[in-house]
PDB file of C-alpha atoms and ligand atoms in Angstrom:
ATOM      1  CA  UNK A   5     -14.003  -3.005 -11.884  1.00  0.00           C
ATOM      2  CA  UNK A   6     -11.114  -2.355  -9.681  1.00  0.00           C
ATOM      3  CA  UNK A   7      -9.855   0.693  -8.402  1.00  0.00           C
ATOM      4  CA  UNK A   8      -6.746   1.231  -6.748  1.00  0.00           C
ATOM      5  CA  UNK A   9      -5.846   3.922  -3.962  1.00  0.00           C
ATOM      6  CA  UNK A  10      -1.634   4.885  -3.590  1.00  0.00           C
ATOM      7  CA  UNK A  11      -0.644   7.100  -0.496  1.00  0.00           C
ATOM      8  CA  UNK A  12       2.437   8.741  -1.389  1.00  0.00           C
ATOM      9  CA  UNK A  13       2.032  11.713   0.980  1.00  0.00           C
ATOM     10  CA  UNK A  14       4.186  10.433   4.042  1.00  0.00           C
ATOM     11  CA  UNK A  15       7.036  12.938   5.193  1.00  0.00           C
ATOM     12  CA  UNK A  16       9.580  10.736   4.490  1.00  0.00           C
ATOM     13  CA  UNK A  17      11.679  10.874   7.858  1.00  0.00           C
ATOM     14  CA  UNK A  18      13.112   7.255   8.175  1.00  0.00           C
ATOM     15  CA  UNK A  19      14.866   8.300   4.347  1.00  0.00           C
ATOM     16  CA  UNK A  20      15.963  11.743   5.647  1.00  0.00           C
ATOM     17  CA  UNK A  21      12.899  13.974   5.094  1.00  0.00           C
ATOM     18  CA  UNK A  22      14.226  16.261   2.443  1.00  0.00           C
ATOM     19  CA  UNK A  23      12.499  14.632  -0.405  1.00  0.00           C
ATOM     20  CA  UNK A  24       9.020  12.907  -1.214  1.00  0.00           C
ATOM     21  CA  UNK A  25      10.618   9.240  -1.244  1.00  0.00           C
ATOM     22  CA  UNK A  26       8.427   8.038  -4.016  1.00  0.00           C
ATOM     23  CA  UNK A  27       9.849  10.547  -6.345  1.00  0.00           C
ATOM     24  CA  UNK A  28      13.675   9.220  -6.064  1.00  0.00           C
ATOM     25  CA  UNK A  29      14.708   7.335  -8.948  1.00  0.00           C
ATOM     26  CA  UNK A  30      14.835   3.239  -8.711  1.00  0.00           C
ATOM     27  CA  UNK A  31      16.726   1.925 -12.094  1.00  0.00           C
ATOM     28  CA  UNK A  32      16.269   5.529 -13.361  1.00  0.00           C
ATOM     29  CA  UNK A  33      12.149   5.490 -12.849  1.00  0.00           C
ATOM     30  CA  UNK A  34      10.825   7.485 -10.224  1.00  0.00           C
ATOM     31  CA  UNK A  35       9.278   4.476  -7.374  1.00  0.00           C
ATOM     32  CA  UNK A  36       5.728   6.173  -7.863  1.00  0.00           C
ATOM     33  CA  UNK A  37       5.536   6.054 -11.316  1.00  0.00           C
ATOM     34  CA  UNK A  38       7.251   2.300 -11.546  1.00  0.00           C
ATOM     35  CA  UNK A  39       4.069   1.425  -8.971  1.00  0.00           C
ATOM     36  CA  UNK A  40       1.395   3.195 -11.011  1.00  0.00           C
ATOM     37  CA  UNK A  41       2.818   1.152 -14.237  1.00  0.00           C
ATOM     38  CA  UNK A  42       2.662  -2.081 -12.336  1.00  0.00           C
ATOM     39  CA  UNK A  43      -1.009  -2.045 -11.542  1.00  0.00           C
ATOM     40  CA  UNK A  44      -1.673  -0.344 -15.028  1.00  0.00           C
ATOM     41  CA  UNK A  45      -0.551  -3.785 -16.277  1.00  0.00           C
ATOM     42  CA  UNK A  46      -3.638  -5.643 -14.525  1.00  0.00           C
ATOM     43  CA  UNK A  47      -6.166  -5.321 -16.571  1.00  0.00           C
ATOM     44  CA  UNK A  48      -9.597  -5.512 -14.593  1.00  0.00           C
ATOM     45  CA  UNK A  49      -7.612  -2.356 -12.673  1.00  0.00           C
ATOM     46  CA  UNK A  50      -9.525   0.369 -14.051  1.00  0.00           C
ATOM     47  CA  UNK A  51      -8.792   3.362 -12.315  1.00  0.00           C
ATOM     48  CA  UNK A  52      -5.691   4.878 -10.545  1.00  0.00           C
ATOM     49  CA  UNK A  53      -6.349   7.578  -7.101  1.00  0.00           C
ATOM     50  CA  UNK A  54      -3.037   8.588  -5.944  1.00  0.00           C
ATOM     51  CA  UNK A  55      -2.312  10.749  -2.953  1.00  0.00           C
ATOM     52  CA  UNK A  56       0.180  13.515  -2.084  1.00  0.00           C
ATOM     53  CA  UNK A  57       0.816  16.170  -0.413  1.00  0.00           C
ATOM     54  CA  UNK A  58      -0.922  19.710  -1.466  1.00  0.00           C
ATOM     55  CA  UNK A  59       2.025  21.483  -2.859  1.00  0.00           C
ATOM     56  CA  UNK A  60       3.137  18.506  -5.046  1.00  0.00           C
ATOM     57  CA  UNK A  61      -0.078  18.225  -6.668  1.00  0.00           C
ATOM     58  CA  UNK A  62       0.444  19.919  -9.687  1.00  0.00           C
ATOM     59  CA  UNK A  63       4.259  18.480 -10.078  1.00  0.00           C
ATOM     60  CA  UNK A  64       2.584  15.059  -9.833  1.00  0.00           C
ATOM     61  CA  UNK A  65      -0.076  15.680 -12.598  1.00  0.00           C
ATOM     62  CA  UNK A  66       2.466  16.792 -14.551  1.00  0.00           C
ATOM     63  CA  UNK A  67       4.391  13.859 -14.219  1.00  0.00           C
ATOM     64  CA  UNK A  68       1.814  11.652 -15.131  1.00  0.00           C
ATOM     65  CA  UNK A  69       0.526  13.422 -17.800  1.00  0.00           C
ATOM     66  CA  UNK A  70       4.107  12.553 -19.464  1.00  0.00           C
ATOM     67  CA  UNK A  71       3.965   9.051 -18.549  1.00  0.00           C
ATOM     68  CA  UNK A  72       2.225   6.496 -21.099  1.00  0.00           C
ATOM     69  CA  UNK A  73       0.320   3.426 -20.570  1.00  0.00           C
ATOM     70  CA  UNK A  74      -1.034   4.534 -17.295  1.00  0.00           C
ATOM     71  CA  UNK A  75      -4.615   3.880 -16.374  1.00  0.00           C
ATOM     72  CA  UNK A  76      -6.767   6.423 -16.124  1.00  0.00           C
ATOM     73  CA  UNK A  77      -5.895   8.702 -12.949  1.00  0.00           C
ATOM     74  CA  UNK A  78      -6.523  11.357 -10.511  1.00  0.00           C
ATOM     75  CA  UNK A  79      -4.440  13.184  -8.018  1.00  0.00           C
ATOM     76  CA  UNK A  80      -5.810  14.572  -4.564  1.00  0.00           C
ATOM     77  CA  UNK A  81      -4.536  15.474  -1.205  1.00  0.00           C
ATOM     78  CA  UNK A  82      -3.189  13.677   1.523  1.00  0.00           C
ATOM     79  CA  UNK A  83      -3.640  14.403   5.263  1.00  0.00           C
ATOM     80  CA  UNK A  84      -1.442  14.215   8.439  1.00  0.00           C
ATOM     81  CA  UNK A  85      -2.121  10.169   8.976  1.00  0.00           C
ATOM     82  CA  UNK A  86      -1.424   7.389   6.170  1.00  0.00           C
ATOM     83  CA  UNK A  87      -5.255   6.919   7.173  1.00  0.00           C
ATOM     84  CA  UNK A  88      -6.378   9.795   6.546  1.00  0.00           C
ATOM     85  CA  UNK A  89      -4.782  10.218   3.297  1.00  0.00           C
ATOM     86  CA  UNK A  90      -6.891   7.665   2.517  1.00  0.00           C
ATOM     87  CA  UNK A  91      -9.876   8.245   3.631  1.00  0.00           C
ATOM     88  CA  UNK A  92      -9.380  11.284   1.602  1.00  0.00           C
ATOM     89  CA  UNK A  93      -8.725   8.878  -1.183  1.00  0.00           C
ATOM     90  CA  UNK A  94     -11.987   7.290  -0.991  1.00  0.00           C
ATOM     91  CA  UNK A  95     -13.954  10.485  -1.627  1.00  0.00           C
ATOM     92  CA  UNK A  96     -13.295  10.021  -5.519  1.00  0.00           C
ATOM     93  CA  UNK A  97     -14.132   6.534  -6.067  1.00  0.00           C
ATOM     94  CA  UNK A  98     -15.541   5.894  -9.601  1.00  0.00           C
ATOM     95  CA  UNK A  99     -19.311   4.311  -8.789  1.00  0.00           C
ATOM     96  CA  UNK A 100     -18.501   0.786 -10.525  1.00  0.00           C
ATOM     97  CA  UNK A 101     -15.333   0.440  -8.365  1.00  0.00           C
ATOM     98  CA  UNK A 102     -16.880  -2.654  -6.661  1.00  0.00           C
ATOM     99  CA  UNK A 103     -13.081  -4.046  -5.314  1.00  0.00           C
ATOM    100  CA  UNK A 104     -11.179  -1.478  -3.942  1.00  0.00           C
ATOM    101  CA  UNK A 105      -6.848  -1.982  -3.440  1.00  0.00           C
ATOM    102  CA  UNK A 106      -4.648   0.080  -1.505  1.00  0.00           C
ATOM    103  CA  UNK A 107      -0.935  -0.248  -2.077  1.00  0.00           C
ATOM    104  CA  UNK A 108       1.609   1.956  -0.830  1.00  0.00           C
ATOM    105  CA  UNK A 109       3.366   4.225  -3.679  1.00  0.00           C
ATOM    106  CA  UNK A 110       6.462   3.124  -1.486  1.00  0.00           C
ATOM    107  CA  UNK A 111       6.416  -0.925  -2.585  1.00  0.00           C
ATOM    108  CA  UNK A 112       7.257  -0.361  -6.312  1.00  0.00           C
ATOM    109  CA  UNK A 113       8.363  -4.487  -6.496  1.00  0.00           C
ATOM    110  CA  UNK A 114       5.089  -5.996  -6.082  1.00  0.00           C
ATOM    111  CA  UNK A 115       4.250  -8.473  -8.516  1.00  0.00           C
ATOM    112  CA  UNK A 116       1.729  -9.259 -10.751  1.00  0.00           C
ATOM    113  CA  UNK A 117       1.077 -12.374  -9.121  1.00  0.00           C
ATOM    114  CA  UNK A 118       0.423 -10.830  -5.408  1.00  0.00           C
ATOM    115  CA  UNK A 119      -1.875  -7.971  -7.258  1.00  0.00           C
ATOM    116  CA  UNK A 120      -4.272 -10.490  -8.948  1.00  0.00           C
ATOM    117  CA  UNK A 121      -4.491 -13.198  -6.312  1.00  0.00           C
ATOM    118  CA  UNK A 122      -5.095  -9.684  -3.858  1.00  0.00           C
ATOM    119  CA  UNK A 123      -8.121  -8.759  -6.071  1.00  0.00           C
ATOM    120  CA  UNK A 124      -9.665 -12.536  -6.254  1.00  0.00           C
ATOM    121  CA  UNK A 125      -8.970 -12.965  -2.885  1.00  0.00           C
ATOM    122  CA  UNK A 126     -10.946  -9.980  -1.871  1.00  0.00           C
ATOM    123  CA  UNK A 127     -14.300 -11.025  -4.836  1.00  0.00           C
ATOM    124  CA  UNK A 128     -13.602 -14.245  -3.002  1.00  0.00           C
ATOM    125  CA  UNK A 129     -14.035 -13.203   1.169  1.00  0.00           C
ATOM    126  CA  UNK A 130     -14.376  -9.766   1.241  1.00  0.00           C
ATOM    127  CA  UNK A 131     -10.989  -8.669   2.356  1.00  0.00           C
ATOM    128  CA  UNK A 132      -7.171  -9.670   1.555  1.00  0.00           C
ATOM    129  CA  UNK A 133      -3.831  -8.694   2.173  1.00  0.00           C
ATOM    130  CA  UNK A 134      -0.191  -9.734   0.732  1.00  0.00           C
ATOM    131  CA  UNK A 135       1.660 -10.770   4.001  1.00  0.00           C
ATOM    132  CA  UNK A 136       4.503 -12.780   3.990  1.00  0.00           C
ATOM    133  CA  UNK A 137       5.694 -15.218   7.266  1.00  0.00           C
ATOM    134  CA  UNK A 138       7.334 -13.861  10.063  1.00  0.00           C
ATOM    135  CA  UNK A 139      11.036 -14.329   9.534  1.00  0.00           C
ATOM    136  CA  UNK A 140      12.568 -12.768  13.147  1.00  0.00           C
ATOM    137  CA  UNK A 141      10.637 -14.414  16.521  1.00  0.00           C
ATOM    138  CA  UNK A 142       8.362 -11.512  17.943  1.00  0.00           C
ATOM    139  CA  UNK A 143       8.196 -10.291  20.983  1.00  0.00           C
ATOM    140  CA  UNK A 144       4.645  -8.839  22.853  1.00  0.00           C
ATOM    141  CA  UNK A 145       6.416  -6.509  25.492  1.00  0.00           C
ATOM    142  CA  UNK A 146       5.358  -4.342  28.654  1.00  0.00           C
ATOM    143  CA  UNK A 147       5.358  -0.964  29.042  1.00  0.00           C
ATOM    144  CA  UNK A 148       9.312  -0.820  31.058  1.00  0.00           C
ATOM    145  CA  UNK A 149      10.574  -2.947  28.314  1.00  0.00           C
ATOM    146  CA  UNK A 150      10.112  -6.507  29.754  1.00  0.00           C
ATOM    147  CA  UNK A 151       8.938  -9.619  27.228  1.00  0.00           C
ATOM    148  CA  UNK A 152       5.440 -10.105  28.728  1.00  0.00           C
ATOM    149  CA  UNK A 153       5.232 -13.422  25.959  1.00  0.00           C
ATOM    150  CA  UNK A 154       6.515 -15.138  22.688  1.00  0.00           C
ATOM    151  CA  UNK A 155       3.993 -15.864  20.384  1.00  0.00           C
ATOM    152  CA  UNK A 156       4.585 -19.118  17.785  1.00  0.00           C
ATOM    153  CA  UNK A 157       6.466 -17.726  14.805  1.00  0.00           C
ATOM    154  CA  UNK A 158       4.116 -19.842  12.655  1.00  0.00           C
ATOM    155  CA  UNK A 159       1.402 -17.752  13.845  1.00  0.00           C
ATOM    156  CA  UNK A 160       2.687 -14.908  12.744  1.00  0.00           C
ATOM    157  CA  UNK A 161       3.046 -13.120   9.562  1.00  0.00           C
ATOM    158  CA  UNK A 162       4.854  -9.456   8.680  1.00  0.00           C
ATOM    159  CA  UNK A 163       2.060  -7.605   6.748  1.00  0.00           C
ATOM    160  CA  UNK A 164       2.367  -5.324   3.221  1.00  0.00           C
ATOM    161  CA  UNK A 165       0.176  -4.356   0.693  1.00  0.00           C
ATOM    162  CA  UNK A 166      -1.388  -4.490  -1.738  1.00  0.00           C
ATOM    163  CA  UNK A 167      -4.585  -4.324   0.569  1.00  0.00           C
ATOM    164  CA  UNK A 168      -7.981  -5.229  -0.905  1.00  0.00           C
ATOM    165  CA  UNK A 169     -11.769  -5.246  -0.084  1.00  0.00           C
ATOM    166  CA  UNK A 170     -15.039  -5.009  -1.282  1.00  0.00           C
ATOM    167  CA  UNK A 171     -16.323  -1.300  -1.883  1.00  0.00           C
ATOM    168  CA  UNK A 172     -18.940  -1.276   0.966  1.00  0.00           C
ATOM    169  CA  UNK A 173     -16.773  -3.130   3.420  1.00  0.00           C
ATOM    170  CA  UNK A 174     -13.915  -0.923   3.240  1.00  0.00           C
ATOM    171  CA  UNK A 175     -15.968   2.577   3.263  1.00  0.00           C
ATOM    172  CA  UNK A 176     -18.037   1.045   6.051  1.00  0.00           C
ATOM    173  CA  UNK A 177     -14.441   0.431   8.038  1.00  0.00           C
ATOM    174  CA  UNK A 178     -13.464   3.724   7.468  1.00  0.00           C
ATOM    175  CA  UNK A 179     -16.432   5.666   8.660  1.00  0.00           C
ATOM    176  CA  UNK A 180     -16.712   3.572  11.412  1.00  0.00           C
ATOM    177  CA  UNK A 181     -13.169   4.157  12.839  1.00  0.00           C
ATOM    178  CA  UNK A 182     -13.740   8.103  12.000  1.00  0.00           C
ATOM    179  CA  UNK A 183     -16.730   8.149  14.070  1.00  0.00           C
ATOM    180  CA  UNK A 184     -14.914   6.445  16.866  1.00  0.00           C
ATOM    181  CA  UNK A 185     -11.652   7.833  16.228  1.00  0.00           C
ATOM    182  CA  UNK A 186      -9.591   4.816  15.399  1.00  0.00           C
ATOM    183  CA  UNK A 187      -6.478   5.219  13.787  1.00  0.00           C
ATOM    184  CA  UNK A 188      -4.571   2.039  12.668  1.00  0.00           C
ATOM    185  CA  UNK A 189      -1.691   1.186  10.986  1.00  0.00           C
ATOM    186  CA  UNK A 190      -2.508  -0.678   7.697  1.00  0.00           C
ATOM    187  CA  UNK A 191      -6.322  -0.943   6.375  1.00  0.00           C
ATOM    188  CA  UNK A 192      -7.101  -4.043   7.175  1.00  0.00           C
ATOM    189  CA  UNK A 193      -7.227  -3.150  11.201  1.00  0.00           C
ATOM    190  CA  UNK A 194     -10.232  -1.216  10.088  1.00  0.00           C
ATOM    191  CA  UNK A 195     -11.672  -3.697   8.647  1.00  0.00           C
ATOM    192  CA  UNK A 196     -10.779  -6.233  11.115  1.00  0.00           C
ATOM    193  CA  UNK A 197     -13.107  -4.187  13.511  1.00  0.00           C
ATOM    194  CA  UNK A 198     -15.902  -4.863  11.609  1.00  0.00           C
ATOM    195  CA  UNK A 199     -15.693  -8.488  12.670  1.00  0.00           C
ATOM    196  CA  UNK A 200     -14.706  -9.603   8.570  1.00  0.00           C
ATOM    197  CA  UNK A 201     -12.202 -12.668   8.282  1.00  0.00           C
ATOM    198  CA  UNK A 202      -9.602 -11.314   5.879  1.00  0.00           C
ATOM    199  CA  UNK A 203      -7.595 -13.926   3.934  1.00  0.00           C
ATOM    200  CA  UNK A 204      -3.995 -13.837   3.930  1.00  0.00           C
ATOM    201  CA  UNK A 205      -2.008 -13.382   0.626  1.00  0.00           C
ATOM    202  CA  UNK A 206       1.318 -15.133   0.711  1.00  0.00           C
ATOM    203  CA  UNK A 207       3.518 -12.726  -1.158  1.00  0.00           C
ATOM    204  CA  UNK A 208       7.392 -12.143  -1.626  1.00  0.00           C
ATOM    205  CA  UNK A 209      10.081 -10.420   0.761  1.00  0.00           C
ATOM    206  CA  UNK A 210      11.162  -8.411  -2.482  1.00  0.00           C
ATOM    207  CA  UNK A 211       7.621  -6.578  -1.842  1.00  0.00           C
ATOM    208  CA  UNK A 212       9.531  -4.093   0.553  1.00  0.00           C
ATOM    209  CA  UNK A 213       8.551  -0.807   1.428  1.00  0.00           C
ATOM    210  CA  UNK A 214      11.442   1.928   0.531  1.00  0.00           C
ATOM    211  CA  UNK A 215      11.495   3.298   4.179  1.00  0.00           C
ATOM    212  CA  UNK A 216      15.308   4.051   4.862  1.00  0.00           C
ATOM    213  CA  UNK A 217      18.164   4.887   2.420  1.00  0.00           C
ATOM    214  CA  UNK A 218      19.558   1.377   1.945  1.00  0.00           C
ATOM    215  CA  UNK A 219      16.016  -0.093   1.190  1.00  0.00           C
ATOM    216  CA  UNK A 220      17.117   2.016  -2.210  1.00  0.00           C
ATOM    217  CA  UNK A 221      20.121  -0.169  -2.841  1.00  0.00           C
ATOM    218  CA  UNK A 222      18.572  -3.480  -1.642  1.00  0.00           C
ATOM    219  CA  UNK A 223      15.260  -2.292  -4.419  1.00  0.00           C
ATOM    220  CA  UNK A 224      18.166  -1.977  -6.979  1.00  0.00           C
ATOM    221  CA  UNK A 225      19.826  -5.389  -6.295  1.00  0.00           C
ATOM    222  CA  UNK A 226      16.500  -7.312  -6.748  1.00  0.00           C
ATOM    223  CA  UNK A 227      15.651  -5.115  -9.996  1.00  0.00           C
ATOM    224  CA  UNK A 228      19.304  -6.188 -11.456  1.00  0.00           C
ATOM    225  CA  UNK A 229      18.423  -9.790 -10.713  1.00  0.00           C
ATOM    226  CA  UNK A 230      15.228  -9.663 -12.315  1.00  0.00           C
ATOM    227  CA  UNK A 231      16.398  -8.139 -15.405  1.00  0.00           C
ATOM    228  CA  UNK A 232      19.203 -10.874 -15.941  1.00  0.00           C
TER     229      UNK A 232
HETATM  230  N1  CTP B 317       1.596   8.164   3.486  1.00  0.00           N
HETATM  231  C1  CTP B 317       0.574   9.050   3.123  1.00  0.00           C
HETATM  232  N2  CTP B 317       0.117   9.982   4.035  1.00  0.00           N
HETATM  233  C2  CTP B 317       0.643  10.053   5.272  1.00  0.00           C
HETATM  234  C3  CTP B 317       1.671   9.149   5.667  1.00  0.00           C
HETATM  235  C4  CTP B 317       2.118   8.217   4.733  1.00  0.00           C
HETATM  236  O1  CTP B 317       0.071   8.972   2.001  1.00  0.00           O
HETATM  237  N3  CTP B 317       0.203  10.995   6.107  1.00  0.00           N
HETATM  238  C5  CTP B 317       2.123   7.210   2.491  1.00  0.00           C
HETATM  239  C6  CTP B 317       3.635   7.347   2.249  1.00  0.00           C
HETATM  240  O2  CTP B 317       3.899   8.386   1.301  1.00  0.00           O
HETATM  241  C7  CTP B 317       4.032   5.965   1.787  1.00  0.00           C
HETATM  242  C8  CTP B 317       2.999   5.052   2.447  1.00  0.00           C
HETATM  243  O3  CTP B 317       1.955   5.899   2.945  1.00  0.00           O
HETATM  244  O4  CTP B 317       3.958   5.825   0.362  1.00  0.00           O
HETATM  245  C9  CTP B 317       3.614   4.248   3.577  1.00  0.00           C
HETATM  246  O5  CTP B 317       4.056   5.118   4.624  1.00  0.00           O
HETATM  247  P1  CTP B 317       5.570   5.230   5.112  1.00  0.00           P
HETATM  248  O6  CTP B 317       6.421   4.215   4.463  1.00  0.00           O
HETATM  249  O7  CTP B 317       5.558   5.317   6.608  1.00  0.00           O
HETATM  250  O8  CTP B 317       6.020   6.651   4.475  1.00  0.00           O
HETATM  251  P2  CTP B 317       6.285   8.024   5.221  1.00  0.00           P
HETATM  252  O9  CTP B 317       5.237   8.231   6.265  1.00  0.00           O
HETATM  253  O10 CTP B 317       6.449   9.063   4.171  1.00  0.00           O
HETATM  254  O11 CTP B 317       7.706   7.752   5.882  1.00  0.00           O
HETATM  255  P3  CTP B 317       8.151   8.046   7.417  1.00  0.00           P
HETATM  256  O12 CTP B 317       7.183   7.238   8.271  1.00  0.00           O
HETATM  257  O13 CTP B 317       9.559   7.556   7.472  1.00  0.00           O
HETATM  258  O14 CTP B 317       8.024   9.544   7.603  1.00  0.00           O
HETATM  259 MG1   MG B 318       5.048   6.891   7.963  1.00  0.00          MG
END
């Protein structure tokens, strides 16, 4: 069985901070709840865990609770780092959950597609993550601002979620960079640490993450095209 972890307990500053960004309304749906019925389409995905902050608990059940054709969910609390949300996350794992996604409540365009070749990537090698190729030429940089070197753009690949591993893999990462106070920017840099080769995912560029104000327009304009 597969269960599936959604942080949605970010403060929202790159879309003004006001407002929890996965509750503003894509094409009328609130983006959390337009995730949550994505991945309660899949289904070997058995169980939904999704994260917010402590006063928006209740709202969030609520919400739910009025939404059909979910998979069975729970709601807990999120902390002060994406991570850590997470890790938080982790605590209510159903004991068959033997693959393990996370997928930001933020990317409400994934596809089916990216989802299931996630999960038999991760059955498959122990770890995998939807990336897609780099588009722009990166940069590594110094400290004062100076290029230091160019790596090949073929090497290089922009990363998303969903993110997926096996169950003891991905609790073994996250103890591991708790004990030694590693904090990382996507999951898989945990479990990168633990010396596992994750497999890449090729996925779509309309998997964005809603970050800024316009993402919400650019969302729309893919969601009219796909409806046509
Ligand atoms: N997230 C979370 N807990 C945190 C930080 C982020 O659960 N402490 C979640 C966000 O709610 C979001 C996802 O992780 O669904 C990806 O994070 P991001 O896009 O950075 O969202 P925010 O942190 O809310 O946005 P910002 O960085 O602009 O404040
Ligand atoms: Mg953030």
């Amino acid at each position: 069985m597969v269960a599936a972890i959604f942080p949605a307990a970010g403060s929202s500053k790159r879309m003004g901070g006001s407002v929890n960004k996965n509750f503003l309304k894509l094409a009328g749906e609130p983006i959390l709840i337009r995730t949550l019925k994505i991945f309660s389409q899949i289904e070997r995905v058995n169980f939904l865990i999704v994260i917010v902050a402590k006063h928006e608990v209740e709202t969030v059940e609520k919400l739910l609770n009025e939404t059909e054709n979910l998979k069975p969910w729970i709601v807990t609390i999120g902390g002060s780092e994406r991570q850590y949300s997470i890790a938080n996350g982790l605590k209510l794992l159903p004991d068959d959950a033997k693959i393990i996604l996370v997928h930001d409540a933020a990317r409400p365009l994934v596809s089916l597609r990216t989802i299931n070749e996630v999960i038999d990537a991760a059955k498959k090698f122990g770890g995998a993550i939807a990336a897609v190729p780099a588009k722009d030429t990166i940069k590594i940089i110094d400290s004062e601002g100076f290029v230091k070197y160019t790596p090949p753009r073929k090497d290089l690949v922009a990363v998303q979620t969903p993110q997926g591993f096996c169950r003891e893999i991905l609790l073994q990462a996250y103890n591991k960079a708790a004990e030694e106070n590693f904090l990382g920017t996507d999951d898989s840099s945990l479990v990168e640490r633990l010396g596992v080769r994750i497999k890449i995912v090729t996925s779509s560029y309309e998997n964005i993450k809603i970050t800024t104000p316009e993402d919400i327009k650019i969302a729309e304009t893919f969601l009219r095209s796909e409806i046509k």
